[in-house]
Amino acid sequence: GVAGTWTASVLTVGSFA
């Protein structure tokens, strides 16, 4: 769902940051 996609995006950005 949208929440899951948003969470995955945040985790991905966080891992790169």
Tab-separated table of C-alpha atoms in Angstrom:
chain	number	residue	atom	x	y	z
A	1	GLY	CA	0.000	0.000	0.000
A	2	VAL	CA	0.941	3.653	0.050
A	3	ALA	CA	2.238	3.512	3.630
A	4	GLY	CA	4.477	0.547	2.814
A	5	THR	CA	5.878	2.289	-0.256
A	6	TRP	CA	6.551	5.476	1.725
A	7	THR	CA	8.298	3.481	4.461
A	8	ALA	CA	10.470	1.599	1.965
A	9	SER	CA	11.449	4.901	0.331
A	10	VAL	CA	12.450	6.406	3.679
A	11	LEU	CA	14.502	3.349	4.622
A	12	THR	CA	16.256	3.361	1.238
A	13	VAL	CA	17.074	7.067	1.448
A	14	GLY	CA	18.220	6.594	5.043
A	15	SER	CA	20.602	3.798	4.055
A	16	PHE	CA	22.183	6.010	1.384
A	17	ALA	CA	22.320	9.007	3.731
